[in-house]
PDB file of C-alpha atoms in Angstrom:
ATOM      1  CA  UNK A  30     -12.566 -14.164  -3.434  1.00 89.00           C
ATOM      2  CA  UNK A  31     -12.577 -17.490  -1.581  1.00 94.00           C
ATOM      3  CA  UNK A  32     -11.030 -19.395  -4.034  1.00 95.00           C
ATOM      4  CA  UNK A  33      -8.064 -16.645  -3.497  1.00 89.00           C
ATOM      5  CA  UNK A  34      -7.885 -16.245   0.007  1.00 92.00           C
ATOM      6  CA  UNK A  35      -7.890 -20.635   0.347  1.00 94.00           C
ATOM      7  CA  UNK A  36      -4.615 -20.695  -2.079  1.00 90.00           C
ATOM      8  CA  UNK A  37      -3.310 -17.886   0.281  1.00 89.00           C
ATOM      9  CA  UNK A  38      -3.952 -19.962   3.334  1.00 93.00           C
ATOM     10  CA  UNK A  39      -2.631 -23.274   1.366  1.00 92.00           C
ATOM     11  CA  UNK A  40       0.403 -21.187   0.184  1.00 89.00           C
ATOM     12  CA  UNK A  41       1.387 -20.008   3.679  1.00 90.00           C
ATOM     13  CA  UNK A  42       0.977 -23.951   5.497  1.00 91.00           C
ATOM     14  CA  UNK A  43       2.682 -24.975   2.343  1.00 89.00           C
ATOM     15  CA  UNK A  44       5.621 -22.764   3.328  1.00 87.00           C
ATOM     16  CA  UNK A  45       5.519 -23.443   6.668  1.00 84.00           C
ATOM     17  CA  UNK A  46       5.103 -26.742   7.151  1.00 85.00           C
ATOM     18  CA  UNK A  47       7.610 -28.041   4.318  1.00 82.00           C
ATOM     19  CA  UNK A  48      10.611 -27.907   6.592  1.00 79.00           C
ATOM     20  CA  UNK A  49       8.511 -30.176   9.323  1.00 78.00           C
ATOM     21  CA  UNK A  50       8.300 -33.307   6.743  1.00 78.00           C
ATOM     22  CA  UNK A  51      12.088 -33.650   5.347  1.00 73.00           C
ATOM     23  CA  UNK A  52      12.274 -30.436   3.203  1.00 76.00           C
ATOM     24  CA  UNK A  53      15.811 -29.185   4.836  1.00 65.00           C
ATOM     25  CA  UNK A  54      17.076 -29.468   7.990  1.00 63.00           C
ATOM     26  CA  UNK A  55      15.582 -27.361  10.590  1.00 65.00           C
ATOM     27  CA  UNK A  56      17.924 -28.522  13.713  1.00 66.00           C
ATOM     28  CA  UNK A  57      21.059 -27.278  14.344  1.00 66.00           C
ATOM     29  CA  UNK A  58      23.359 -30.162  16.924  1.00 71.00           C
ATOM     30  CA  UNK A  59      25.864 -27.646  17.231  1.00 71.00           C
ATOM     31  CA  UNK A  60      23.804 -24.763  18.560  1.00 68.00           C
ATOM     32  CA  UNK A  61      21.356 -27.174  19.971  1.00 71.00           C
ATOM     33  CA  UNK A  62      18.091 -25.559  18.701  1.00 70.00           C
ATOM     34  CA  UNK A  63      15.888 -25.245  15.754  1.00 70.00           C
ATOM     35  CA  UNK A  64      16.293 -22.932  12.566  1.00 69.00           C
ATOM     36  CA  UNK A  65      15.272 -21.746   9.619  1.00 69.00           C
ATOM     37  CA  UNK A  66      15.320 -24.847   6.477  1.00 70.00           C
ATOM     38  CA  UNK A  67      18.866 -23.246   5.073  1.00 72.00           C
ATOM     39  CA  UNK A  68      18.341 -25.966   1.738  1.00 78.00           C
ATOM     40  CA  UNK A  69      18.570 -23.386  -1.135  1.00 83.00           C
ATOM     41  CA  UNK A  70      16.063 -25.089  -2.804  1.00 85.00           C
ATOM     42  CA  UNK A  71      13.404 -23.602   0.074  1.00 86.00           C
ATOM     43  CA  UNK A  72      15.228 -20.522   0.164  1.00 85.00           C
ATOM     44  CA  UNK A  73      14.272 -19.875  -3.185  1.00 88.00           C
ATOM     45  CA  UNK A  74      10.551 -21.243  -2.901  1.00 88.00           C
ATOM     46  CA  UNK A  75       9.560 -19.841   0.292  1.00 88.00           C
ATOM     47  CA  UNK A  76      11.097 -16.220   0.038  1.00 90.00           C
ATOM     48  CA  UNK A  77       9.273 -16.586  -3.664  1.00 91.00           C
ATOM     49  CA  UNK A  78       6.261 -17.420  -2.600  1.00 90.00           C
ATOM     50  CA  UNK A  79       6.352 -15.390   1.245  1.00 89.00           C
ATOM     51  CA  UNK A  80       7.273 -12.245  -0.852  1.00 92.00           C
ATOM     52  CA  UNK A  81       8.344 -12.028  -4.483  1.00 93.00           C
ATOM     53  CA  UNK A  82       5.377 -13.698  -5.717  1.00 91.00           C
ATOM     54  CA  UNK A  83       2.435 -11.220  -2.963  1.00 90.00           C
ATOM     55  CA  UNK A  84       4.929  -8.418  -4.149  1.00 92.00           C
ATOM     56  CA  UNK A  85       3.865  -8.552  -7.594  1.00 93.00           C
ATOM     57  CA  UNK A  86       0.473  -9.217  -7.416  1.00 91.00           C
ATOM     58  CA  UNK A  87       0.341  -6.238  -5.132  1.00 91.00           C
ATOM     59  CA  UNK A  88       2.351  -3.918  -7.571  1.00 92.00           C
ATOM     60  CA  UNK A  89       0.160  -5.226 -10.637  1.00 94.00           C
ATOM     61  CA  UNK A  90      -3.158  -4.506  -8.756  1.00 91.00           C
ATOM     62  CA  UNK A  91      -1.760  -0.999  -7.868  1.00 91.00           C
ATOM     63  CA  UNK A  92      -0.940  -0.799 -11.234  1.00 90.00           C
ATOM     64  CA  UNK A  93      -4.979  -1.047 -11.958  1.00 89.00           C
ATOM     65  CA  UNK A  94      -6.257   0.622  -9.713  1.00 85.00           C
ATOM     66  CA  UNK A  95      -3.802   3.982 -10.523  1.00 85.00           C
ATOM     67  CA  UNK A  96      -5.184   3.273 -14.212  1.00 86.00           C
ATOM     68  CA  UNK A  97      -8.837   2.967 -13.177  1.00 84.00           C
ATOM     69  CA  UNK A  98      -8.353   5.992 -11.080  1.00 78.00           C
ATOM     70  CA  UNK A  99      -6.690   8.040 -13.978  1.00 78.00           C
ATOM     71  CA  UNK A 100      -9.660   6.832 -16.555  1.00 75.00           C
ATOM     72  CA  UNK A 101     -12.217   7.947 -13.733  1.00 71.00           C
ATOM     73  CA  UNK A 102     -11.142  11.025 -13.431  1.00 65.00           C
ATOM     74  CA  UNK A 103     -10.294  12.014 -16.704  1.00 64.00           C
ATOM     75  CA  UNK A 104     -13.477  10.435 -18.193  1.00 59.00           C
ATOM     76  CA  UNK A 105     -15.781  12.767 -15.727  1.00 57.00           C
ATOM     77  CA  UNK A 106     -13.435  16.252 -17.087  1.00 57.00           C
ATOM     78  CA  UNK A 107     -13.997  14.924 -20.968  1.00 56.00           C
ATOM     79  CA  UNK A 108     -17.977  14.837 -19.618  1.00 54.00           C
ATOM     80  CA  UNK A 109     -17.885  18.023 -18.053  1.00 51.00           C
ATOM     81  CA  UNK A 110     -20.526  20.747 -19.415  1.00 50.00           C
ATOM     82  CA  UNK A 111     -19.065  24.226 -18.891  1.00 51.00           C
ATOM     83  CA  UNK A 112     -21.296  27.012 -19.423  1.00 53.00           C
ATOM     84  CA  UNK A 113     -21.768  29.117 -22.248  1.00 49.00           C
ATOM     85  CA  UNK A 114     -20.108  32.377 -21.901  1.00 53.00           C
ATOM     86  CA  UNK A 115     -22.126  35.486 -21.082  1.00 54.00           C
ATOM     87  CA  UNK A 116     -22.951  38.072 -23.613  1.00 52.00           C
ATOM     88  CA  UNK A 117     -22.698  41.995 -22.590  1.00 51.00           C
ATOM     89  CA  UNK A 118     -20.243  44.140 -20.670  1.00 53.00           C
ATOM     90  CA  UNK A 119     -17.812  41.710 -19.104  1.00 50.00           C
ATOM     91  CA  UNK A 120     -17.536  41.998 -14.998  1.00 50.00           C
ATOM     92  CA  UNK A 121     -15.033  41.596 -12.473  1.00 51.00           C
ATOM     93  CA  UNK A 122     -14.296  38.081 -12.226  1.00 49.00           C
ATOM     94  CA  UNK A 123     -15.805  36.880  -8.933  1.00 50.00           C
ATOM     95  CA  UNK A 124     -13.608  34.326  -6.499  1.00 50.00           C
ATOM     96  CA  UNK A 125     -16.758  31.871  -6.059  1.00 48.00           C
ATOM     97  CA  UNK A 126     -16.409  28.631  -7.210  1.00 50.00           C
ATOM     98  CA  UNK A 127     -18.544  28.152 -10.889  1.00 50.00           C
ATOM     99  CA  UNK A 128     -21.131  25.521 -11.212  1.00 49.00           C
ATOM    100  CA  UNK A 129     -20.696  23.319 -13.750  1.00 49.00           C
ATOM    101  CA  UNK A 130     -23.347  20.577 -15.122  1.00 48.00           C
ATOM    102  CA  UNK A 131     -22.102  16.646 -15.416  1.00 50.00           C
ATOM    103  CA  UNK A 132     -24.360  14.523 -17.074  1.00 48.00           C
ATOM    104  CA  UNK A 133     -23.760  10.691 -15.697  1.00 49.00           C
ATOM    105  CA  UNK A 134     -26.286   7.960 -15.968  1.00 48.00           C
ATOM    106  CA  UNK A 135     -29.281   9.822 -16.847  1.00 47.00           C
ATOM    107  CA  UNK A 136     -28.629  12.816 -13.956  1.00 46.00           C
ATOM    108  CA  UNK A 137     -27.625  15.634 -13.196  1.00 46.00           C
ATOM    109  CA  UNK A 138     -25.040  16.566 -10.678  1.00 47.00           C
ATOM    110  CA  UNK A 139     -23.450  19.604  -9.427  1.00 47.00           C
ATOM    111  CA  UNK A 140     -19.853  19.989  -8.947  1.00 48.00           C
ATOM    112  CA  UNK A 141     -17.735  22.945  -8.624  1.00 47.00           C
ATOM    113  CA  UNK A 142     -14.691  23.933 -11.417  1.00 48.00           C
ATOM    114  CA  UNK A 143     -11.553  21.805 -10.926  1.00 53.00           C
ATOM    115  CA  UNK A 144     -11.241  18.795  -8.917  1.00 60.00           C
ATOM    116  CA  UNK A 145     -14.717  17.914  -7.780  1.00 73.00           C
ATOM    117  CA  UNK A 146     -14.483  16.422  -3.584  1.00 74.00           C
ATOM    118  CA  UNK A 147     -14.387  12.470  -4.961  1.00 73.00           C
ATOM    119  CA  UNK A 148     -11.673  13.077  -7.221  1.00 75.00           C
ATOM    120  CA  UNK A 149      -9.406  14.231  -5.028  1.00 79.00           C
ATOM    121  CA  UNK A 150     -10.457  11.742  -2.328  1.00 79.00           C
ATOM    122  CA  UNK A 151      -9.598   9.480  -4.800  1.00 79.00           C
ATOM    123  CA  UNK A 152      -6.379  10.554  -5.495  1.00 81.00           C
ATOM    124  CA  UNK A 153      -5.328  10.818  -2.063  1.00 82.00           C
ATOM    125  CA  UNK A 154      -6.382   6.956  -1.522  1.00 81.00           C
ATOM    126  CA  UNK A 155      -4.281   6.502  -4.172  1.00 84.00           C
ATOM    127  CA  UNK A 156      -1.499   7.885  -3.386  1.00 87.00           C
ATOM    128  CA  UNK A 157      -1.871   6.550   0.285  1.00 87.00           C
ATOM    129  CA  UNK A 158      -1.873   2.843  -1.176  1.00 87.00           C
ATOM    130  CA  UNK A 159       1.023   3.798  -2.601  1.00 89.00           C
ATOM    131  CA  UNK A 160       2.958   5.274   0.126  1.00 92.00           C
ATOM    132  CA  UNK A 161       1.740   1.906   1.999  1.00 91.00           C
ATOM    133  CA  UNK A 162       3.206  -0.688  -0.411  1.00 92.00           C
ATOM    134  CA  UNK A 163       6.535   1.693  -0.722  1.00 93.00           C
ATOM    135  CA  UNK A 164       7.242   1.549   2.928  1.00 94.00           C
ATOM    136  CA  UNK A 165       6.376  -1.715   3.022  1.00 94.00           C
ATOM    137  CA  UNK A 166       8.738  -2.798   0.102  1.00 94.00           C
ATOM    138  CA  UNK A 167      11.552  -0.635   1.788  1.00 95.00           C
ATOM    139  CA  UNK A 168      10.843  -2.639   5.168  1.00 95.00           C
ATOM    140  CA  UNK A 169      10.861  -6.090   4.188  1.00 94.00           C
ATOM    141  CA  UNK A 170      13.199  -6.348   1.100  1.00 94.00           C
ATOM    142  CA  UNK A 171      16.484  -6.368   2.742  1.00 94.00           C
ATOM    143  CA  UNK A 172      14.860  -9.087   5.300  1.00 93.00           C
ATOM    144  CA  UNK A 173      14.293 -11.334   1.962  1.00 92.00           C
ATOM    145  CA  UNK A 174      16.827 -10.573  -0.455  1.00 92.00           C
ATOM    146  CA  UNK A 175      19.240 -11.616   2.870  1.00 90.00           C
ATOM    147  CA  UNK A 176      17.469 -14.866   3.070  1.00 87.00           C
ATOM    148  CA  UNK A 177      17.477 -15.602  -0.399  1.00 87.00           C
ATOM    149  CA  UNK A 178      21.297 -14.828  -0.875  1.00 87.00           C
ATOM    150  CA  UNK A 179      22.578 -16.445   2.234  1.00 82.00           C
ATOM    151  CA  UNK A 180      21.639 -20.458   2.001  1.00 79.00           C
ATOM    152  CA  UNK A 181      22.507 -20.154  -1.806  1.00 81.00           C
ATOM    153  CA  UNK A 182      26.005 -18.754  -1.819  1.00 81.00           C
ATOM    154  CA  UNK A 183      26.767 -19.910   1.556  1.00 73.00           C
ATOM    155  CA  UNK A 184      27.515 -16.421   2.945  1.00 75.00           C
ATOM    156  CA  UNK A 185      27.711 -15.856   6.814  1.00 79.00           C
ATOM    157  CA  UNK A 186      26.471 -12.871   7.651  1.00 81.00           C
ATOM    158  CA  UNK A 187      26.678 -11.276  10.903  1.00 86.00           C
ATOM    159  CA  UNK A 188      23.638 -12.124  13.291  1.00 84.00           C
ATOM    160  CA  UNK A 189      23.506  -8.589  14.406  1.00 91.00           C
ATOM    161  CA  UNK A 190      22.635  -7.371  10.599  1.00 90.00           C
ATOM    162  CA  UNK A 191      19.987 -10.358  10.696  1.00 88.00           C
ATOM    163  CA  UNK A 192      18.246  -9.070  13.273  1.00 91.00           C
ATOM    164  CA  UNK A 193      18.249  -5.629  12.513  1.00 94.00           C
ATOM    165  CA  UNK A 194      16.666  -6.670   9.278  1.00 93.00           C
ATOM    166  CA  UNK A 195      14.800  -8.815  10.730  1.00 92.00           C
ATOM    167  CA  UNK A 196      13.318  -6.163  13.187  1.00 95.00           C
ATOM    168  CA  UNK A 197      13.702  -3.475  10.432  1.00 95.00           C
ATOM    169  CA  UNK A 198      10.366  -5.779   8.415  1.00 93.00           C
ATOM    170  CA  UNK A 199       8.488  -5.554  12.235  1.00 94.00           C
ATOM    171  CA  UNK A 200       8.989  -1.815  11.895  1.00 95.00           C
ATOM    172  CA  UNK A 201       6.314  -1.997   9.012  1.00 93.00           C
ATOM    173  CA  UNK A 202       3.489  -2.630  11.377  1.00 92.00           C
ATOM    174  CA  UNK A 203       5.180   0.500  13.351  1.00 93.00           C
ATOM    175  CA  UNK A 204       4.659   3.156   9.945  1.00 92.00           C
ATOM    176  CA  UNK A 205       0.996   1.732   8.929  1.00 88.00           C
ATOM    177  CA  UNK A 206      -0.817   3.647  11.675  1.00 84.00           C
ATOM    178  CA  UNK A 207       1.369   6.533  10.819  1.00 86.00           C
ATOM    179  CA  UNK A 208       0.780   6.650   7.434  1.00 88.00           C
ATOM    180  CA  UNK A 209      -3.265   6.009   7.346  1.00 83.00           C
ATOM    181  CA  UNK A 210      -3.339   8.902  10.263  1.00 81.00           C
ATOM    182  CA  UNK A 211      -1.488  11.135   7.684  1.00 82.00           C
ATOM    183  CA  UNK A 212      -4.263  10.444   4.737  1.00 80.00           C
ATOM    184  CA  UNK A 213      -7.680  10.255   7.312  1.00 77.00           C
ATOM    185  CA  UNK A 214      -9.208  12.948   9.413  1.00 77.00           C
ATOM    186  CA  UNK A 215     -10.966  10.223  11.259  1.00 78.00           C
ATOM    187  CA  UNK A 216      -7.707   8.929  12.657  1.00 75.00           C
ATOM    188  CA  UNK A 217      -6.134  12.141  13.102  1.00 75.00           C
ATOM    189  CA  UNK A 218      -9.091  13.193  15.062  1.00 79.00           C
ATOM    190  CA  UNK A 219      -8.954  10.378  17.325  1.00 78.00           C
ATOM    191  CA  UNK A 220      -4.992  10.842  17.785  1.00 73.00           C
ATOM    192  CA  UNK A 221      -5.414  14.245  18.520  1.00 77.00           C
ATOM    193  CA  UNK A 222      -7.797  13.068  21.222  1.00 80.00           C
ATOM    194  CA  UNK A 223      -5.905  10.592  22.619  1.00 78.00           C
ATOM    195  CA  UNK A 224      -2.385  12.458  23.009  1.00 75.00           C
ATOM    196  CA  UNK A 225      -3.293  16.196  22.550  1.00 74.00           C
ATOM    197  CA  UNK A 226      -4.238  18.411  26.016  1.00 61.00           C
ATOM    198  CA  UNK A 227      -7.711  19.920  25.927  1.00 55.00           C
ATOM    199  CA  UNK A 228      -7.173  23.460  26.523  1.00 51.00           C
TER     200      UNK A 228
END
């Protein structure tokens, strides 16, 4: 974990401070201030390693942890220990949840038929991890493809659809809140206390 998180830091000063020693120029005499390195050679290493590169790590460890989650789950119905049926005149079936007996690690735990109360937690994280890293693909790829394209065929494009993609990535930071009220009661609670009269 440290080793990571230093190659993350060095990564990002890597990125950042490349312009600062020659890489590009990052001063513009005409409009008399300082800009983004336009050489395509950064283009293509910073947006690759600001984005593409995070972007697939992310999406591969997704990829595990959807796997993981899928094996968990499906290992603890293949370990599942229904009981056997009853013998004599058959009754009207009752609407109470059955028990049924799941051996794990030398005990015994009760859970009742269908999705137990950690599976489905653990689907929902899931599928809130996912809803995370969609939005946050949606909000920040037109920023980078732009900045990719641009310094390498030379296009000019407007600075009005710059900023509004630029501002468009910002948004992300908006929808996060949103999104992890939507998946946790604790944060719903808490929203509902903040904004919601008290009758």
């Amino acid at each position: 974990s440290n080793a990571m998180i230093g190659l993350t830091w060095a990564l990002s000063a890597l990125i950042s401070l490349a312009p600062l020693s020659g890489w590009g120029e990052t001063y513009s005499p005409a409009q008399q201030r300082c800009q983004v390195s336009q050489a395509p050679s950064y283009a293509v290493v910073s947006t690759c390693g600001a984005f593409y590169l995070p972007l697939c790590v992310v999406l591969f460890v997704y990829w595990k942890i959807y796997k993981a989650a899928r094996f968990r789950i499906g290992g603890r119905r293949r370990n599942a220990v229904l009981p056997l049926p009853q013998r004599g005149p058959v009754k009207e079936a009752s609407h109470e949840p059955q028990m049924v007996f799941t051996a794990r690690h030398a005990t015994i735990t009760f859970q009742t038929d269908g999705e137990t109360w950690r599976e489905q937690k653990e689907k929902k994280a899931v599928l809130m991890v996912g809803i995370l890293i969609g939005v946050f693909v949606l909000c920040w790829i037109p920023f980078f493809i732009t900045e990719l394209i641009s310094p390498l065929c030379s296009c000019n494009i407007p600075p009005v659809w710059k900023s509004i993609f630029l501002w468009l990535g910002y948004s992300n930071s908006f929808f996060n809140p949103l999104i992890y009220t939507a998946f946790n009661k604790n944060y719903n609670n808490a929203f509902k206390t903040l904004f919601v009269r008290q009758r």
